[in-house]
Coordinates of C-alpha atoms and ligand atoms in Angstrom, one line a residue:
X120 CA 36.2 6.7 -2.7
X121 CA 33.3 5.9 -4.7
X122 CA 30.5 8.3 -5.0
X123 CA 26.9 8.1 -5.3
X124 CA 24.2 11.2 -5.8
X125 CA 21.0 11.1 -4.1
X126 CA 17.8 13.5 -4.7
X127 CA 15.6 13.8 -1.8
X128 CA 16.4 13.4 2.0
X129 CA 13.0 12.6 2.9
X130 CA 12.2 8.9 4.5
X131 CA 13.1 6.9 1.1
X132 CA 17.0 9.0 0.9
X133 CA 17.7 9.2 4.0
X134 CA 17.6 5.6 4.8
X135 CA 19.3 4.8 1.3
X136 CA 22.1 7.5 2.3
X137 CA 22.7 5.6 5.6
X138 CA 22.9 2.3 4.6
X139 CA 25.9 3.9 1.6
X140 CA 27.3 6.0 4.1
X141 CA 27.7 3.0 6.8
X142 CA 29.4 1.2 3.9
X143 CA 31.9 3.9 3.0
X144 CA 30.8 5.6 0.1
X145 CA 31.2 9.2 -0.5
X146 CA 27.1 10.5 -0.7
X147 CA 25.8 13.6 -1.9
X148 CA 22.8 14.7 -0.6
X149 CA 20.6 17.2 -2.2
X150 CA 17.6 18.4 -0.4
X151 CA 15.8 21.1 -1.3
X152 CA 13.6 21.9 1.5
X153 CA 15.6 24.4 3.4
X154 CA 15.7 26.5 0.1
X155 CA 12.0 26.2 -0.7
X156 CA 9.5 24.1 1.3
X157 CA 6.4 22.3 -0.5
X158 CA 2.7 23.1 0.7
X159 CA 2.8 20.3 3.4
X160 CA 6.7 21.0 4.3
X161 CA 7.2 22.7 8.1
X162 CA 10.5 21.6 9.1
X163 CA 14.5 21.7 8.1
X164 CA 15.7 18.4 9.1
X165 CA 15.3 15.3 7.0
X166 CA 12.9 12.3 7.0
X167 CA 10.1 14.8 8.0
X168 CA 6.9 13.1 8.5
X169 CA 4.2 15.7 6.4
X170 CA 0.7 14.8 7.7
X171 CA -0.1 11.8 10.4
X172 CA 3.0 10.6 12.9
X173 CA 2.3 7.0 13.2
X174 CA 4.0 4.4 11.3
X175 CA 1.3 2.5 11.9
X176 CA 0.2 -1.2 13.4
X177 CA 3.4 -2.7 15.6
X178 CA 1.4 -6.1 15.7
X179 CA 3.5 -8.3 13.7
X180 CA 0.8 -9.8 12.2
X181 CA -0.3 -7.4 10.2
X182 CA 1.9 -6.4 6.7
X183 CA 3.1 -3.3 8.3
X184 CA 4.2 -4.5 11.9
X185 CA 5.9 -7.3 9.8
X186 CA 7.4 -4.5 7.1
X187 CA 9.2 -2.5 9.8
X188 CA 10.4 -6.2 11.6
X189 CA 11.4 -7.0 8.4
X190 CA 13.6 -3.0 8.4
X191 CA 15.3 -3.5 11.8
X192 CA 16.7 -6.1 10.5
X193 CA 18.7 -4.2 8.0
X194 CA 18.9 -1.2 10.9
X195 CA 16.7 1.0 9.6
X196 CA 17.3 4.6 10.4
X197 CA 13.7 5.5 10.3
X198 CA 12.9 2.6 12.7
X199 CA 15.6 3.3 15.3
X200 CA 14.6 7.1 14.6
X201 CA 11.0 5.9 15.6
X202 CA 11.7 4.0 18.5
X203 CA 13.4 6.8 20.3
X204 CA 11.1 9.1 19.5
X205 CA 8.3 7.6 20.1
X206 CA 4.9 8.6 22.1
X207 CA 2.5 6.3 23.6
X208 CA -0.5 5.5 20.6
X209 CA -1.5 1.4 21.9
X210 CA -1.0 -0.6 18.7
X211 CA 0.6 2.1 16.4
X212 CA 4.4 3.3 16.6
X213 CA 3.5 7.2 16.4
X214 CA 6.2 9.0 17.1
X215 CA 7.2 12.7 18.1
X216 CA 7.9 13.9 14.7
X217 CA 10.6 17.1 15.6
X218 CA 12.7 14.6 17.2
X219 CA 12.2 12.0 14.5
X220 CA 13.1 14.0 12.0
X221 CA 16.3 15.7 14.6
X222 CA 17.7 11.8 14.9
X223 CA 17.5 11.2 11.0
X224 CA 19.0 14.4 10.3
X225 CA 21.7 14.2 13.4
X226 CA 22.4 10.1 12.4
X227 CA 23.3 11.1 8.9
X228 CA 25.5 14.7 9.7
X229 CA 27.8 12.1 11.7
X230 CA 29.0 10.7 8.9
X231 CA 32.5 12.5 8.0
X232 CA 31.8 10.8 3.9
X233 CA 28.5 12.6 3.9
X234 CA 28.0 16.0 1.4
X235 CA 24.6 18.1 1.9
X236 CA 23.7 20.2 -0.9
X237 CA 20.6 22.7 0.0
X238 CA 19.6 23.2 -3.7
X239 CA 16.5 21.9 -5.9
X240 CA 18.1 19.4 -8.1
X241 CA 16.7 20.2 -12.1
X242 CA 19.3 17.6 -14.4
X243 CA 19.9 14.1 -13.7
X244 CA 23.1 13.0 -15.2
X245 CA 22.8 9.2 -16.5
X246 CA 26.5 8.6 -16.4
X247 CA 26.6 9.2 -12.6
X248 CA 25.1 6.5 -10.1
X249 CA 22.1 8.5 -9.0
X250 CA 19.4 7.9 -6.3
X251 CA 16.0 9.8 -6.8
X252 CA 14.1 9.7 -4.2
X253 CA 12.1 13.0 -4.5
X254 CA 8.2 11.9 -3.1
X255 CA 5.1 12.3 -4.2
X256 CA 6.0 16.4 -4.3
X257 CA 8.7 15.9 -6.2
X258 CA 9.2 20.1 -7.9
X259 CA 8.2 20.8 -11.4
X260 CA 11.9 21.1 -12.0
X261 CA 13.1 17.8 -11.3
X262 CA 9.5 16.4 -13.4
X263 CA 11.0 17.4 -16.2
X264 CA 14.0 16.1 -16.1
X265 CA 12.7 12.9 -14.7
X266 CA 10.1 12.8 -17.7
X267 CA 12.8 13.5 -20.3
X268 CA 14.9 10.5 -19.0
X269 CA 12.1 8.0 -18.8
X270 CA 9.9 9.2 -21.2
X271 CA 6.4 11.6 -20.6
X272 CA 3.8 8.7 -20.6
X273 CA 5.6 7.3 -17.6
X274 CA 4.9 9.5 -15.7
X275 CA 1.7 10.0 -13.6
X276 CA 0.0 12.6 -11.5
X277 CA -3.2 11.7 -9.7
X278 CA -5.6 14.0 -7.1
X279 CA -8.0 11.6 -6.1
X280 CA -8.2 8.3 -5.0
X281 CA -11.0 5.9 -3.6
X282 CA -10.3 3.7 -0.3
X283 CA -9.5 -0.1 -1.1
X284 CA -10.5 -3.1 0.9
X285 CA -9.5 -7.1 0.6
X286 CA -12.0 -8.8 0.2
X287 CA -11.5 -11.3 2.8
X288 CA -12.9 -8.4 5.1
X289 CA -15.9 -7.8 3.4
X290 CA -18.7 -9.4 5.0
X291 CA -20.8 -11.8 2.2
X292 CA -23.6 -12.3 4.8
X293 CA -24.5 -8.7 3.8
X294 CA -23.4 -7.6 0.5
X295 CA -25.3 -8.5 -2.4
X296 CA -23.3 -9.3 -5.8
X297 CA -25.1 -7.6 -8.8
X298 CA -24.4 -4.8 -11.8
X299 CA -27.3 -1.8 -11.5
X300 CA -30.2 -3.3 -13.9
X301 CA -28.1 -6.7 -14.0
X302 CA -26.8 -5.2 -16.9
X303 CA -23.6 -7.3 -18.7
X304 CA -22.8 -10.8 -18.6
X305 CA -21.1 -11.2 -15.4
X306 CA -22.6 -9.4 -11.6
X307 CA -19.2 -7.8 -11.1
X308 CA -19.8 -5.4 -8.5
X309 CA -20.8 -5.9 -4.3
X310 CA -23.2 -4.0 -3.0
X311 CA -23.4 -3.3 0.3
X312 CA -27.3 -2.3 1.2
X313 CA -28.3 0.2 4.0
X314 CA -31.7 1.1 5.3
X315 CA -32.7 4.8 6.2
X316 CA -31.7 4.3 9.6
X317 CA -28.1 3.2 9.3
X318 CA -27.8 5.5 6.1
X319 CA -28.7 8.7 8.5
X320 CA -26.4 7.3 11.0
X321 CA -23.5 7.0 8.3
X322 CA -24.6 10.0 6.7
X323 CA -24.2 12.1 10.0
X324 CA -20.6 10.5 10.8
X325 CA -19.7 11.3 7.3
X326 CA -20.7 15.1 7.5
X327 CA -19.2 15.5 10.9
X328 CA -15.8 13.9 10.2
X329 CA -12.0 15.5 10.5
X330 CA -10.8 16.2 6.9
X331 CA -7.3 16.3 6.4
X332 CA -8.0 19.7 4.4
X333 CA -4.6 21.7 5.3
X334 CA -2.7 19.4 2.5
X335 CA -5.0 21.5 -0.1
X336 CA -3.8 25.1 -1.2
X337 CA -6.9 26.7 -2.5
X338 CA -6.1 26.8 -6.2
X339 CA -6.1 23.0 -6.2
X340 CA -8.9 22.6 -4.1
X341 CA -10.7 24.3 -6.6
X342 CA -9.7 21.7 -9.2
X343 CA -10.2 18.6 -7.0
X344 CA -14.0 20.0 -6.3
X345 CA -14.9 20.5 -10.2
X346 CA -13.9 17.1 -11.5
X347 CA -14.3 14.7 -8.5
X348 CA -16.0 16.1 -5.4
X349 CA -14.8 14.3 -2.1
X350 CA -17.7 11.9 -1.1
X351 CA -17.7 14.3 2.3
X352 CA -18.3 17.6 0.5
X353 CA -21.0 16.0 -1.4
X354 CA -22.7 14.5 1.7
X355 CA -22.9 18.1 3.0
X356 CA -25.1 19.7 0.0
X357 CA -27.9 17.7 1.5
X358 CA -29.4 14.8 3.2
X359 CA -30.4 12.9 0.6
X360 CA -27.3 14.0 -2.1
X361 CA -25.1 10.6 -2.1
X362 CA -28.9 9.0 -2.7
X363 CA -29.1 10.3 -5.9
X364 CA -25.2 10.4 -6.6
X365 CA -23.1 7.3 -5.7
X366 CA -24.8 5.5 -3.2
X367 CA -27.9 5.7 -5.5
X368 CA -29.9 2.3 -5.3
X369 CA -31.9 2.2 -8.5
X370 CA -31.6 -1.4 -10.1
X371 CA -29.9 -2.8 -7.3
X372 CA -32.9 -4.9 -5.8
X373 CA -31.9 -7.1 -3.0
X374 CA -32.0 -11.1 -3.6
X375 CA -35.5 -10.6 -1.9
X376 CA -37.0 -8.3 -4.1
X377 CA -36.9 -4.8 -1.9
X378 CA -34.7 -2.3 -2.8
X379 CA -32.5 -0.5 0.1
X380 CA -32.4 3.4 0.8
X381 CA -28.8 3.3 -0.3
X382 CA -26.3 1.3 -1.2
X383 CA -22.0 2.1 -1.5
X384 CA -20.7 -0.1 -4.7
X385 CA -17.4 -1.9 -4.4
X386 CA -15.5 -2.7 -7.8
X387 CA -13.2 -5.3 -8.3
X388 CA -9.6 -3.8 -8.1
X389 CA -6.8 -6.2 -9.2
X390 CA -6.8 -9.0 -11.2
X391 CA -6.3 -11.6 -8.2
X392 CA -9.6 -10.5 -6.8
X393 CA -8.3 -9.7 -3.6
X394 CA -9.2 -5.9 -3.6
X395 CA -12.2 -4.1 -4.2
X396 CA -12.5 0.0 -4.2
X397 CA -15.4 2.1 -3.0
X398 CA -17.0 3.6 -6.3
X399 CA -17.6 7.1 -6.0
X400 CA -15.9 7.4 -2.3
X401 CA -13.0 9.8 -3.0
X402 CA -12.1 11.4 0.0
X403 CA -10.4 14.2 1.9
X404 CA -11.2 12.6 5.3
X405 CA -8.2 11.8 7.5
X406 CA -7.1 8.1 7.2
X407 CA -8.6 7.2 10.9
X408 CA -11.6 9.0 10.1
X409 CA -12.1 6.5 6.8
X410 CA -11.4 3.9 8.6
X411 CA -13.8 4.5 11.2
X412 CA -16.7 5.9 9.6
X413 CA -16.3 4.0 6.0
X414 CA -16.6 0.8 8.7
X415 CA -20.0 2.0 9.5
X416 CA -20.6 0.8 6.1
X417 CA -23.1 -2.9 6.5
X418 CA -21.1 -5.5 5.7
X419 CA -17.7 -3.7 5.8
X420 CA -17.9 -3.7 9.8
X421 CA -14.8 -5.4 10.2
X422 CA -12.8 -4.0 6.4
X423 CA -8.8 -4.0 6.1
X424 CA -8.1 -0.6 4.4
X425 CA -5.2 -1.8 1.8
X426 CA -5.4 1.7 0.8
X427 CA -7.4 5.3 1.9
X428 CA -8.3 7.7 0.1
X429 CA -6.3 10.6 -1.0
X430 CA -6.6 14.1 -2.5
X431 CA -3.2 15.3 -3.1
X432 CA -0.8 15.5 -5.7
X433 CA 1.2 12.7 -6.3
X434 CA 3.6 12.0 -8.7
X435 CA 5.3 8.7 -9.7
X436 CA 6.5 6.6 -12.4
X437 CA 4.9 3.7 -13.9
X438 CA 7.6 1.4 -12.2
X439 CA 6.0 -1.8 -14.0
X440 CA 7.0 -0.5 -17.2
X441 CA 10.2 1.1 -16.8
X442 CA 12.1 -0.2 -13.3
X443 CA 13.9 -3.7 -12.1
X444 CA 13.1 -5.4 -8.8
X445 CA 16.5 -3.7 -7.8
X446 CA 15.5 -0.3 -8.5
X447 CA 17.0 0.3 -11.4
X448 CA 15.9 1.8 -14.6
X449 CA 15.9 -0.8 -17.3
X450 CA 17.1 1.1 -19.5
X451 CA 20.0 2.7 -17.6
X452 CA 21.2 0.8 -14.5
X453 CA 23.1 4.0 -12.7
X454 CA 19.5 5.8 -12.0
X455 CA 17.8 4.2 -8.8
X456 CA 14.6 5.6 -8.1
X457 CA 12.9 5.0 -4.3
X458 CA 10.4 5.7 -2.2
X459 CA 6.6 7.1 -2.8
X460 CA 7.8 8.0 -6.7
X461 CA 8.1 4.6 -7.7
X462 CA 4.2 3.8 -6.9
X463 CA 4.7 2.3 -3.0
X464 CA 2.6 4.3 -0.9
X465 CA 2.7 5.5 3.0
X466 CA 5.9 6.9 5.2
X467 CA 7.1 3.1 5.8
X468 CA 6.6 1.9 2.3
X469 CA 8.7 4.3 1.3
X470 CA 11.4 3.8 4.1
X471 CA 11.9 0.1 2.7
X472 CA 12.2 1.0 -1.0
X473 CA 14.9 3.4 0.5
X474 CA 16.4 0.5 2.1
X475 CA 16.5 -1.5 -1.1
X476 CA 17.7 1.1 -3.2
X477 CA 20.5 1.8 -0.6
X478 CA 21.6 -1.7 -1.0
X479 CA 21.7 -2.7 -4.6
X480 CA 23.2 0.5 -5.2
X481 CA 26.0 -0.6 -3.1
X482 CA 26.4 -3.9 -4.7
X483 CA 26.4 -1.9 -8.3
X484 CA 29.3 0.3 -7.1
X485 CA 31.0 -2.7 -5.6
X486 CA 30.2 -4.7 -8.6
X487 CA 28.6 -7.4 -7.3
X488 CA 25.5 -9.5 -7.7
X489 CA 22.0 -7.2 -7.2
X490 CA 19.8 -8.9 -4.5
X491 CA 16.4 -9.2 -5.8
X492 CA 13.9 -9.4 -2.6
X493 CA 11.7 -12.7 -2.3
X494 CA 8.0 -12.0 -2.4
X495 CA 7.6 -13.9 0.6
X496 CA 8.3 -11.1 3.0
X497 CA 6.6 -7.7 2.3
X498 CA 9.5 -5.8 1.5
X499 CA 9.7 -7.9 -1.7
X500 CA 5.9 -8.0 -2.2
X501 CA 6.1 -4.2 -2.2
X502 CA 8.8 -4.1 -5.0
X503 CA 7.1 -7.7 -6.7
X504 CA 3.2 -5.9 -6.6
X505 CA 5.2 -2.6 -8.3
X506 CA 7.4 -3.9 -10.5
X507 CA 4.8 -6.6 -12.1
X508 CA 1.3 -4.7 -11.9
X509 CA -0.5 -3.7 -15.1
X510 CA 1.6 -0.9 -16.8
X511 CA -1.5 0.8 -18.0
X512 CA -3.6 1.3 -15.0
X513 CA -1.1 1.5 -12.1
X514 CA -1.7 2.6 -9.0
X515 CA 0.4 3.1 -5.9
X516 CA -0.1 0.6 -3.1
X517 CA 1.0 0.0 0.5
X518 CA 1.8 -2.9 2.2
X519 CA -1.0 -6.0 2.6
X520 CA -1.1 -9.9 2.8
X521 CA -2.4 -9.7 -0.5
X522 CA 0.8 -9.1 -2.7
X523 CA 3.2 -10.9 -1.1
X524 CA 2.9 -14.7 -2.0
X525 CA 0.0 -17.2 -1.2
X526 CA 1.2 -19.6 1.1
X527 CA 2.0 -23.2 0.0
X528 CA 0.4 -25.2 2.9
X529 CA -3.0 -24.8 4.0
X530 CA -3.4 -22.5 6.9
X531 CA -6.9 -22.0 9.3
X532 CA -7.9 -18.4 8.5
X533 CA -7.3 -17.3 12.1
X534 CA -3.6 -18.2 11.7
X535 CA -3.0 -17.2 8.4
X536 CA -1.7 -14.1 9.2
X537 CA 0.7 -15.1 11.4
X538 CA 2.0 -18.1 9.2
X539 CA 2.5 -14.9 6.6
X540 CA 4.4 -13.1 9.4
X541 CA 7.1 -16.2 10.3
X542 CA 7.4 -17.1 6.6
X543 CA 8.9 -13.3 6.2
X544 CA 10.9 -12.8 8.6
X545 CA 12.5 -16.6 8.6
X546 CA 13.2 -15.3 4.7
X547 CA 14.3 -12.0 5.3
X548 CA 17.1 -13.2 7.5
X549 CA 18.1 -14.9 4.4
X550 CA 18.6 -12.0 2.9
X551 CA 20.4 -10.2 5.1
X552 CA 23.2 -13.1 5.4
X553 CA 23.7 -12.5 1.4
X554 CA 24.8 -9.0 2.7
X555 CA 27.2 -10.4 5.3
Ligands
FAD822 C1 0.1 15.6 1.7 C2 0.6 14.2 1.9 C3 0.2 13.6 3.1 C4 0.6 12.3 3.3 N1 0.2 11.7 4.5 C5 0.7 10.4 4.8 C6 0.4 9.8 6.0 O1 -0.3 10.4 6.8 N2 0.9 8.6 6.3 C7 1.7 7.9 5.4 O2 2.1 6.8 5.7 N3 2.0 8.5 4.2 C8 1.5 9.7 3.8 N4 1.8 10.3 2.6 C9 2.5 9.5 1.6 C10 4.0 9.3 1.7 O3 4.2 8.2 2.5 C11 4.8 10.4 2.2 O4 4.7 11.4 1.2 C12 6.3 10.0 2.4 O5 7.0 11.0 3.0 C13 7.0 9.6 1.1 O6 8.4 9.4 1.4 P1 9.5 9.7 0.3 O7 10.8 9.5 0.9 O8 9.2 9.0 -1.0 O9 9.3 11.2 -0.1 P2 9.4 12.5 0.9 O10 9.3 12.1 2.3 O11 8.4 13.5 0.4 O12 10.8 13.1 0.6 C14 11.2 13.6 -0.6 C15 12.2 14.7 -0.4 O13 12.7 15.1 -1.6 C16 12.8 16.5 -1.6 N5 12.8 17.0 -3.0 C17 11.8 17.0 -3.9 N6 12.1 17.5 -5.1 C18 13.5 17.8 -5.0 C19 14.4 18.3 -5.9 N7 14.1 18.6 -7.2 N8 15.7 18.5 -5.5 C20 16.1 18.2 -4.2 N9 15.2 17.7 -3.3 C21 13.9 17.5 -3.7 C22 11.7 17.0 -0.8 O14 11.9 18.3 -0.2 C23 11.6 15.9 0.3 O15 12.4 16.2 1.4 C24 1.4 11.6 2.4 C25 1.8 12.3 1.2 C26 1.4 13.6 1.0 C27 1.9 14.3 -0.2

């Protein structure tokens, strides 16, 4: 029987494992959690679920609901794990994570070709068909051996992210396009004006909101605050703090000559101009608490978070440099790498890396064609957007309309999204007939 390693049993290995078990291959499993846990870790069984326990929209027409339509079709663990565990949540698949985590775990034990090994995995052997599929924790141990295989520049660490929006979403009735004192050639950044009312309305929302603070041991905090305080913690030092500090509006006049009490700056974030991030708004705030009180934000009312803002460590490779849209390292085609560590981002995201991963691997060890996923459907957006972004600013994303390919016909805006949703799945089933 053939064999296959895989590092990691969290969402990305655990649906790579079933889709190689379910197709006969002997899998090794090494997990490390049940040995020693991570900050964020609570639980023994796999696929665990470390901060929120929704998987987000289930309307199809947004890139997520599509992205796990897109899973079942391949019979995702994580989404049949989800569906039976799942708790009422209106338009998001949340899920009760203990027995989401008890179905992954129980689905996988089944399987008579399965081998768990409880250690930390520190050596990655490149003559043996390997997995990694370690997350955005990933232990010091394995980062060095990860780092001498691929090289030390490839591999990144971040603490602090802003929130991204498309910029379809941002209202241009509102924002104002202009560089502080109109300085350089081009006005490259929005501006999104408020007036002392709306900025004490925001100001209070922002001070009063949930932080996700538990993912924080103090020594880090302590880092995070030094070099780039959280927009929240500043907020709190006083009433008028983010006036002075990011959301200062010196130079930013409006088009009629007034200048606002504040104003948030959004920057251009990839080169399609499709995504612009919040200068300055780095954030500790739980995602729904972005979502609702960044939206408080004139003129991003009605903004499509492509990404929130994070303060944790995260670690992952610069996958436009050094991985194939299978996967695979380029320069050794037995090391797979999935999930958060390859620069996707969120617990579904990762899933579907796992997925891909699970498959191409097969088709290595059966010595058959890869299957490179179309950009057309958001599972091959995802892999397109991380295999093809700029090597030397990259930055994990999730999934959005915005990196899977434009559509050829013209389309009214209101049906857009949907036209994007049919296209994928109509192409995905494509896919999956290759594998039959
Ligand atoms: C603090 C935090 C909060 C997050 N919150 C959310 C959220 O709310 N929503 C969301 O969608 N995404 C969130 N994410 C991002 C991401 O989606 C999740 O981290 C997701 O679990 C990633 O899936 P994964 O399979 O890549 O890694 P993981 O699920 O982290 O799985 C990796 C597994 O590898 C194991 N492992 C690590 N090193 C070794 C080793 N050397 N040897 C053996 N095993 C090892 C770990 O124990 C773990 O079980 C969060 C990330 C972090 C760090």
């Amino acid at each position: 029987m053939k064999e296959i390693n895989i590092i990691g049993a969290g969402l990305a290995g655990s649906e790579a494992a079933y889709y190689l078990l379910k197709q006969g291959f002997k899998v090794n499993l090494y997990e490390v959690k049940r040995v020693k846990k991570n900050p964020v870790q609570k639980l023994d069984t796999f696929g665990e679920l470390v901060c929120s326990n929704t998987l987000r929209s289930t309307l199809i027409e947004n890139a997520v609901g599509c992205l796990k339509e897109e899973m079942a079709t391949f019979d995702s663990l994580v989404i049949k794990a989800a569906k039976a565990s799942q708790i009422p949540a209106g338009a998001s698949l949340a899920v009760d994570r203990e027995q989401f985590s008890g179905y992954i775990t129980d689905a996988l034990r089944s399987f008579a070709n399965l081998t768990i090994i409880d250690q930390e995995m520190t050596t990655i052997d490149p003559n043996v068909p390997t997995i990694i599929a370690t997350g955005p924790l990933t232990t010091d141990g394995l980062q060095e051996a990860i780092a001498q295989l691929i090289g030390k520049d490839y591999f990144y660490f971040f603490d602090a992210v802003a929130p991204i929006v498309t910029k379809d979403s941002i209202n241009f009735e509102i924002v104002y396009r202009k560089n502080r004192y109109d300085k350089g050639e081009t006005q490259d950044y929005l501006n999104a004006p408020m007036t002392e009312e709306e900025y004490n309305k925001f100001w209070t929302e922002l001070v009063n909101a949930e932080s996700a603070d538990a993912h924080l041991d103090g020594e880090r905090a302590d880092k995070f605050f030094e070099g780039c305080m959280p927009v929240e913690v500043m907020a709190k030092r006083g009433k008028e703090t983010l006036t002075f500090g990011p959301l200062k509006p010196v130079g930013l006049r409006l088009p009629d000559g007034t200048t606002p009490h504040a104003v948030v700056q959004l920057r251009q974030d990839n080169a399609a101009d499709e995504f612009y991030n919040l200068v300055g708004f780095q954030t500790n705030l739980k995602w729904g608490e972005q979502k609702r009180v960044f939206s408080l934000i004139p003129g991003l009312e009605n903004a499509e978070f492509v990404r929130y803002g994070v303060m944790h460590k995260n670690n992952y490779i610069n996958s436009p440099a050094i991985l194939t849209q299978t996967l695979q390292l380029k320069s050794n085609p037995n090391i797979f790498f999935a999930g958060q560590i390859t620069g996707v981002e969120g617990y579904v995201e990762s899933a579907a890396s796992g997925i891909i991963a699970g498959i191409n691997a097969a088709r290595m060890l059966n010595e058959q064609e890869p299957i490179i996923f179309p950009n057309t459907t958001v599972m091959g957006g995802l892999i397109h957007y991380i295999t093809h972004a700029d090597p030397t600013n990259f930055q994990p994303m999730k999934s959005a309309w915005g990196i899977v390919a434009p559509l050829e016909q013209k389309v009214k805006k209101t049906e857009r999204k949907l036209e994007y949703t049919k296209r994928a799945l109509n192409d995905i089933k494509v896919v999956c007939k290759k594998l039959n």
